[in-house]
GROMACS .gro file of C-alpha atoms in nm:
model
  179
    1MET     CA    1   7.481  13.375  11.548
    2ARG     CA    2   7.765  13.259  11.769
    3ARG     CA    3   7.707  12.897  11.666
    4LYS     CA    4   7.734  12.988  11.297
    5ALA     CA    5   8.069  13.163  11.353
    6ALA     CA    6   8.203  12.860  11.542
    7GLY     CA    7   8.090  12.632  11.257
    8SER     CA    8   8.267  12.853  11.005
    9MET     CA    9   8.588  12.848  11.207
   10PHE     CA   10   8.563  12.470  11.247
   11LYS     CA   11   8.524  12.440  10.869
   12LYS     CA   12   8.835  12.653  10.809
   13VAL     CA   13   9.039  12.442  11.051
   14LYS     CA   14   8.918  12.124  10.877
   15HIS     CA   15   9.012  12.258  10.532
   16HIS     CA   16   9.354  12.370  10.659
   17SER     CA   17   9.414  12.024  10.808
   18LEU     CA   18   9.311  11.857  10.482
   19LYS     CA   19   9.568  12.068  10.296
   20LYS     CA   20   9.839  11.978  10.549
   21HIS     CA   21   9.760  11.606  10.520
   22THR     CA   22   9.768  11.629  10.142
   23GLU     CA   23  10.105  11.806  10.141
   24LYS     CA   24  10.253  11.549  10.381
   25LYS     CA   25  10.130  11.252  10.176
   26LEU     CA   26  10.273  11.401   9.856
   27THR     CA   27  10.623  11.390  10.005
   28GLU     CA   28  10.581  11.031  10.131
   29ARG     CA   29  10.449  10.875   9.809
   30ASP     CA   30  10.610  10.552   9.684
   31ILE     CA   31  10.628  10.556   9.304
   32SER     CA   32  10.840  10.242   9.261
   33GLU     CA   33  10.554  10.037   9.111
   34ARG     CA   34  10.407  10.313   8.896
   35ASN     CA   35  10.454  10.112   8.574
   36SER     CA   36  10.278   9.790   8.678
   37PRO     CA   37  10.015   9.649   8.437
   38LEU     CA   38   9.647   9.718   8.503
   39LYS     CA   39   9.484   9.445   8.714
   40TYR     CA   40   9.288   9.660   8.962
   41LEU     CA   41   9.119   9.992   8.883
   42GLY     CA   42   8.975  10.239   9.133
   43PHE     CA   43   8.758  10.547   9.088
   44LEU     CA   44   8.708  10.836   9.331
   45VAL     CA   45   8.390  11.012   9.218
   46ASP     CA   46   8.210  11.330   9.315
   47GLU     CA   47   7.839  11.236   9.311
   48ALA     CA   48   7.741  11.598   9.248
   49PHE     CA   49   7.924  11.567   8.918
   50PHE     CA   50   7.870  11.206   8.805
   51GLU     CA   51   7.613  10.946   8.911
   52ASP     CA   52   7.604  10.673   8.643
   53PHE     CA   53   7.840  10.432   8.817
   54GLU     CA   54   7.749  10.146   8.586
   55LEU     CA   55   7.936  10.331   8.308
   56LEU     CA   56   8.253  10.315   8.518
   57TYR     CA   57   8.221   9.939   8.570
   58GLU     CA   58   8.155   9.901   8.197
   59PHE     CA   59   8.469  10.103   8.123
   60GLY     CA   60   8.669   9.863   8.343
   61ARG     CA   61   8.526   9.570   8.146
   62GLU     CA   62   8.629   9.741   7.819
   63LEU     CA   63   8.982   9.763   7.961
   64GLY     CA   64   8.980   9.385   8.016
   65LEU     CA   65   8.896   9.380   8.386
   66GLN     CA   66   8.631   9.182   8.569
   67ARG     CA   67   8.374   9.375   8.773
   68LYS     CA   68   8.528   9.254   9.101
   69ASP     CA   69   8.858   9.420   9.000
   70VAL     CA   70   8.697   9.763   8.955
   71LYS     CA   71   8.612   9.953   9.274
   72LEU     CA   72   8.464  10.295   9.324
   73PHE     CA   73   8.420  10.526   9.616
   74THR     CA   74   8.200  10.832   9.603
   75PHE     CA   75   8.183  11.165   9.782
   76VAL     CA   76   7.863  11.352   9.869
   77GLU     CA   77   7.876  11.696  10.028
   78THR     CA   78   7.610  11.607  10.284
   79ARG     CA   79   7.420  11.286  10.329
   80ARG     CA   80   7.055  11.283  10.244
   81LYS     CA   81   6.811  11.203  10.521
   82ILE     CA   82   6.697  10.900  10.322
   83PRO     CA   83   6.900  10.590  10.414
   84SER     CA   84   7.138  10.479  10.141
   85LEU     CA   85   7.242  10.123  10.069
   86ARG     CA   86   7.567  10.248   9.918
   87GLN     CA   87   7.857  10.146  10.140
   88ASN     CA   88   8.138  10.308   9.943
   89GLN     CA   89   8.032  10.665  10.003
   90ILE     CA   90   8.178  10.938  10.221
   91SER     CA   91   8.066  11.288  10.311
   92ASN     CA   92   8.247  11.590  10.452
   93LYS     CA   93   8.110  11.495  10.797
   94GLU     CA   94   8.329  11.184  10.802
   95PHE     CA   95   8.648  11.389  10.797
   96THR     CA   96   8.762  11.503  11.143
   97TRP     CA   97   8.864  11.861  11.214
   98ARG     CA   98   9.223  11.730  11.181
   99GLY     CA   99   9.146  11.615  10.826
  100GLU     CA  100   9.147  11.244  10.912
  101ILE     CA  101   8.893  10.999  10.771
  102GLN     CA  102   8.659  10.835  11.022
  103LYS     CA  103   8.514  10.571  10.794
  104GLN     CA  104   8.664  10.222  10.791
  105ASN     CA  105   8.562  10.120  10.439
  106ALA     CA  106   8.703  10.449  10.302
  107GLN     CA  107   9.035  10.370  10.468
  108GLU     CA  108   9.027  10.017  10.324
  109PHE     CA  109   8.964  10.161   9.976
  110LEU     CA  110   9.257  10.402  10.013
  111ASP     CA  111   9.488  10.128  10.143
  112PHE     CA  112   9.419   9.904   9.842
  113PRO     CA  113   9.714   9.908   9.595
  114PHE     CA  114   9.519   9.983   9.275
  115ASP     CA  115   9.728   9.968   8.960
  116ALA     CA  116   9.543  10.281   8.851
  117LEU     CA  117   9.317  10.524   9.038
  118ILE     CA  118   9.107  10.777   8.848
  119GLY     CA  119   8.996  11.093   9.028
  120PHE     CA  120   8.663  11.143   8.853
  121TYR     CA  121   8.571  11.498   8.946
  122LYS     CA  122   8.603  11.849   8.804
  123GLY     CA  123   8.850  12.108   8.927
  124LYS     CA  124   8.992  12.131   9.274
  125HIS     CA  125   8.813  11.933   9.545
  126GLU     CA  126   8.969  11.940   9.891
  127PHE     CA  127   8.807  11.621  10.022
  128LEU     CA  128   8.867  11.408   9.713
  129SER     CA  129   9.218  11.552   9.672
  130ALA     CA  130   9.297  11.447  10.028
  131MET     CA  131   9.170  11.098   9.947
  132VAL     CA  132   9.380  11.079   9.628
  133ALA     CA  133   9.685  11.184   9.830
  134LEU     CA  134   9.611  10.916  10.092
  135SER     CA  135   9.555  10.644   9.832
  136ARG     CA  136   9.820  10.374   9.791
  137ALA     CA  137   9.737  10.346   9.421
  138LYS     CA  138  10.044  10.288   9.206
  139PHE     CA  139   9.936  10.520   8.922
  140LYS     CA  140   9.692  10.812   8.953
  141ILE     CA  141   9.497  10.978   8.673
  142GLY     CA  142   9.325  11.317   8.708
  143PHE     CA  143   9.151  11.574   8.493
  144GLU     CA  144   9.214  11.937   8.403
  145GLY     CA  145   9.173  12.178   8.692
  146ALA     CA  146   9.261  11.922   8.961
  147ASP     CA  147   9.580  11.952   9.170
  148ALA     CA  148   9.838  11.817   8.923
  149ARG     CA  149  10.081  11.728   9.205
  150LEU     CA  150   9.851  11.443   9.307
  151TYR     CA  151   9.852  11.269   8.971
  152ASP     CA  152  10.094  11.085   8.745
  153LEU     CA  153   9.883  11.165   8.440
  154MET     CA  154   9.656  11.464   8.380
  155ILE     CA  155   9.392  11.436   8.108
  156SER     CA  156   9.316  11.769   7.937
  157ILE     CA  157   8.953  11.686   7.874
  158ASN     CA  158   8.651  11.785   8.076
  159PRO     CA  159   8.547  11.460   8.249
  160SER     CA  160   8.180  11.544   8.193
  161ASN     CA  161   8.245  11.438   7.831
  162PHE     CA  162   8.261  11.075   7.942
  163GLU     CA  163   8.321  10.915   7.601
  164ALA     CA  164   8.612  11.150   7.520
  165ALA     CA  165   8.759  11.106   7.871
  166LYS     CA  166   8.731  10.729   7.841
  167ALA     CA  167   8.903  10.726   7.499
  168GLU     CA  168   9.185  10.947   7.627
  169ILE     CA  169   9.245  10.735   7.937
  170GLU     CA  170   9.246  10.416   7.731
  171LYS     CA  171   9.489  10.571   7.480
  172TYR     CA  172   9.739  10.660   7.753
  173LEU     CA  173   9.702  10.326   7.933
  174LYS     CA  174   9.800  10.159   7.602
  175ILE     CA  175  10.091  10.396   7.544
  176LEU     CA  176  10.216  10.325   7.897
  177ASN     CA  177  10.178   9.946   7.844
  178LYS     CA  178   9.931   9.914   8.129
  179ILE     CA  179   9.677   9.739   7.905
   0.00000   0.00000   0.00000
C-alpha cells in the first residue's frame, strides 16, 4: 500500500513539474518567424487517439511536401512489452519527475524548427502539451479542447474527423500564405 501512495505522489510531482515547464516555455517563445512558408511539417500524435500515420504523411504530400520533410512523433501512455521498431515514440516513463524529457530523439524532434507543428490529439494532454511548449516550431496548430496558449491557430473541429480537420488546416495555411 505504501508503494502505491509513493507512486501517486511521484505522479503528482511529475504533473506539477510538467505544468511549470510549460508555463516557462510559453513566456520564452520566439514568434519572429511565425509567418514563414511551409517547408517542414511536424506532427505530435497521441497513439491512443490516432494510429494511421500514413495518412499524415499523405497529408504532407498534398500540401506539396516530400515525405522527408514531414516528421511525426508519437506518445503512448505506457510502452507495450512487445518491442517496437518505432523510434519516434515517447511514453510517460521518459519524462523525469522534474518534467524533463530523457529521450534524445524526442529532444531532437522538439529542437527542429518546423514551419508548422500540428498537435494531433484531443483535449488537454499534459505530456503532449509540454512537448508542444518545448518545440521550436515557428507556427503551431492545435484542436478544440487543447491549451490554446500553446498554439498560434486553434481548429474548432474534432480531430477524429480527419478529412474535415485536414481541409480546415489546409484552408488556413492558404489564407496565411504558408502554402
